[in-house]
Amino acid sequence: MTPLSACTGAETTACDDAIKATLKAPSTYKRLKSGERRTETMSRRIDYEAVNSFNAPIRGSGECVFNSGHAYWYEDRT
């Protein structure tokens, strides 16, 4: 994993926005780790935490994929 400073601002913001769009309480979103961008797939791994609708903390992770200027979020299924 790389530090946040190694990620481009526009890609990081696009991924954050894609993840927040799936959360019940997007204002509680906090990125924990952001993986290095993979050039061959135009994607990166992200781990995050937030609170759910019961105000309980949750953690999630998945893959953010870039395509045609948009970020698409694919949550890991456990």
mmCIF file of C-alpha atoms in Angstrom:
data_model
loop_
_atom_site.group_PDB
_atom_site.id
_atom_site.type_symbol
_atom_site.label_atom_id
_atom_site.label_comp_id
_atom_site.label_asym_id
_atom_site.label_seq_id
_atom_site.Cartn_x
_atom_site.Cartn_y
_atom_site.Cartn_z
ATOM 1 C CA MET A 1 0.000 0.000 0.000
ATOM 2 C CA THR A 2 1.162 3.526 -0.676
ATOM 3 C CA PRO A 3 0.589 6.631 1.390
ATOM 4 C CA LEU A 4 -2.194 8.962 0.362
ATOM 5 C CA SER A 5 0.344 11.506 -0.878
ATOM 6 C CA ALA A 6 1.342 9.052 -3.634
ATOM 7 C CA CYS A 7 -2.193 9.041 -5.112
ATOM 8 C CA THR A 8 -3.367 11.644 -7.584
ATOM 9 C CA GLY A 9 -5.893 14.084 -6.181
ATOM 10 C CA ALA A 10 -8.527 13.701 -8.887
ATOM 11 C CA GLU A 11 -8.499 9.889 -8.769
ATOM 12 C CA THR A 12 -8.594 9.805 -4.973
ATOM 13 C CA THR A 13 -11.504 12.253 -4.870
ATOM 14 C CA ALA A 14 -13.409 10.296 -7.533
ATOM 15 C CA CYS A 15 -12.961 7.057 -5.558
ATOM 16 C CA ASP A 16 -13.976 8.716 -2.296
ATOM 17 C CA ASP A 17 -17.124 10.090 -3.939
ATOM 18 C CA ALA A 18 -18.009 6.684 -5.432
ATOM 19 C CA ILE A 19 -17.668 5.021 -2.019
ATOM 20 C CA LYS A 20 -19.604 7.755 -0.184
ATOM 21 C CA ALA A 21 -22.494 7.320 -2.633
ATOM 22 C CA THR A 22 -22.987 3.785 -1.247
ATOM 23 C CA LEU A 23 -22.943 4.706 2.470
ATOM 24 C CA LYS A 24 -25.844 5.470 4.829
ATOM 25 C CA ALA A 25 -23.759 8.156 6.599
ATOM 26 C CA PRO A 26 -21.298 9.440 3.971
ATOM 27 C CA SER A 27 -20.104 12.284 6.204
ATOM 28 C CA THR A 28 -18.523 9.686 8.521
ATOM 29 C CA TYR A 29 -16.380 8.164 5.744
ATOM 30 C CA LYS A 30 -12.662 7.944 6.466
ATOM 31 C CA ARG A 31 -10.173 6.375 4.049
ATOM 32 C CA LEU A 32 -7.771 4.074 5.916
ATOM 33 C CA LYS A 33 -5.531 2.881 3.068
ATOM 34 C CA SER A 34 -5.261 3.500 -0.625
ATOM 35 C CA GLY A 35 -3.281 1.077 -2.743
ATOM 36 C CA GLU A 36 -0.994 1.999 -5.577
ATOM 37 C CA ARG A 37 -2.743 2.625 -8.877
ATOM 38 C CA ARG A 38 -2.527 -0.385 -11.166
ATOM 39 C CA THR A 39 -1.844 0.866 -14.674
ATOM 40 C CA GLU A 40 -2.896 -2.328 -16.462
ATOM 41 C CA THR A 41 -6.390 -2.308 -14.905
ATOM 42 C CA MET A 42 -6.721 1.412 -14.086
ATOM 43 C CA SER A 43 -7.773 0.530 -10.545
ATOM 44 C CA ARG A 44 -6.720 0.757 -6.908
ATOM 45 C CA ARG A 45 -7.625 -0.965 -3.624
ATOM 46 C CA ILE A 46 -9.165 1.106 -0.840
ATOM 47 C CA ASP A 47 -9.921 0.265 2.801
ATOM 48 C CA TYR A 48 -12.269 2.579 4.713
ATOM 49 C CA GLU A 49 -14.373 2.973 7.821
ATOM 50 C CA ALA A 50 -17.699 4.735 8.423
ATOM 51 C CA VAL A 51 -20.800 4.303 10.573
ATOM 52 C CA ASN A 52 -23.959 2.498 9.514
ATOM 53 C CA SER A 53 -27.579 3.551 10.027
ATOM 54 C CA PHE A 54 -27.431 2.258 13.627
ATOM 55 C CA ASN A 55 -24.403 4.485 14.323
ATOM 56 C CA ALA A 56 -22.186 1.394 14.634
ATOM 57 C CA PRO A 57 -18.694 1.586 13.125
ATOM 58 C CA ILE A 58 -18.086 -0.521 10.029
ATOM 59 C CA ARG A 59 -15.041 -1.210 7.900
ATOM 60 C CA GLY A 60 -15.069 -1.988 4.236
ATOM 61 C CA SER A 61 -12.705 -2.555 1.361
ATOM 62 C CA GLY A 62 -12.853 -3.005 -2.347
ATOM 63 C CA GLU A 63 -11.613 -1.987 -5.750
ATOM 64 C CA CYS A 64 -12.058 1.413 -7.365
ATOM 65 C CA VAL A 65 -11.920 1.116 -11.164
ATOM 66 C CA PHE A 66 -11.429 4.089 -13.504
ATOM 67 C CA ASN A 67 -13.124 4.041 -16.887
ATOM 68 C CA SER A 68 -13.848 6.917 -19.271
ATOM 69 C CA GLY A 69 -13.169 9.539 -16.607
ATOM 70 C CA HIS A 70 -15.427 7.937 -13.984
ATOM 71 C CA ALA A 71 -14.704 5.934 -10.847
ATOM 72 C CA TYR A 72 -16.691 2.768 -10.138
ATOM 73 C CA TRP A 73 -16.687 1.192 -6.671
ATOM 74 C CA TYR A 74 -16.812 -2.593 -6.183
ATOM 75 C CA GLU A 75 -17.147 -3.527 -2.510
ATOM 76 C CA ASP A 76 -15.498 -6.772 -1.413
ATOM 77 C CA ARG A 77 -18.094 -9.399 -0.536
ATOM 78 C CA THR A 78 -17.356 -11.451 2.557
#
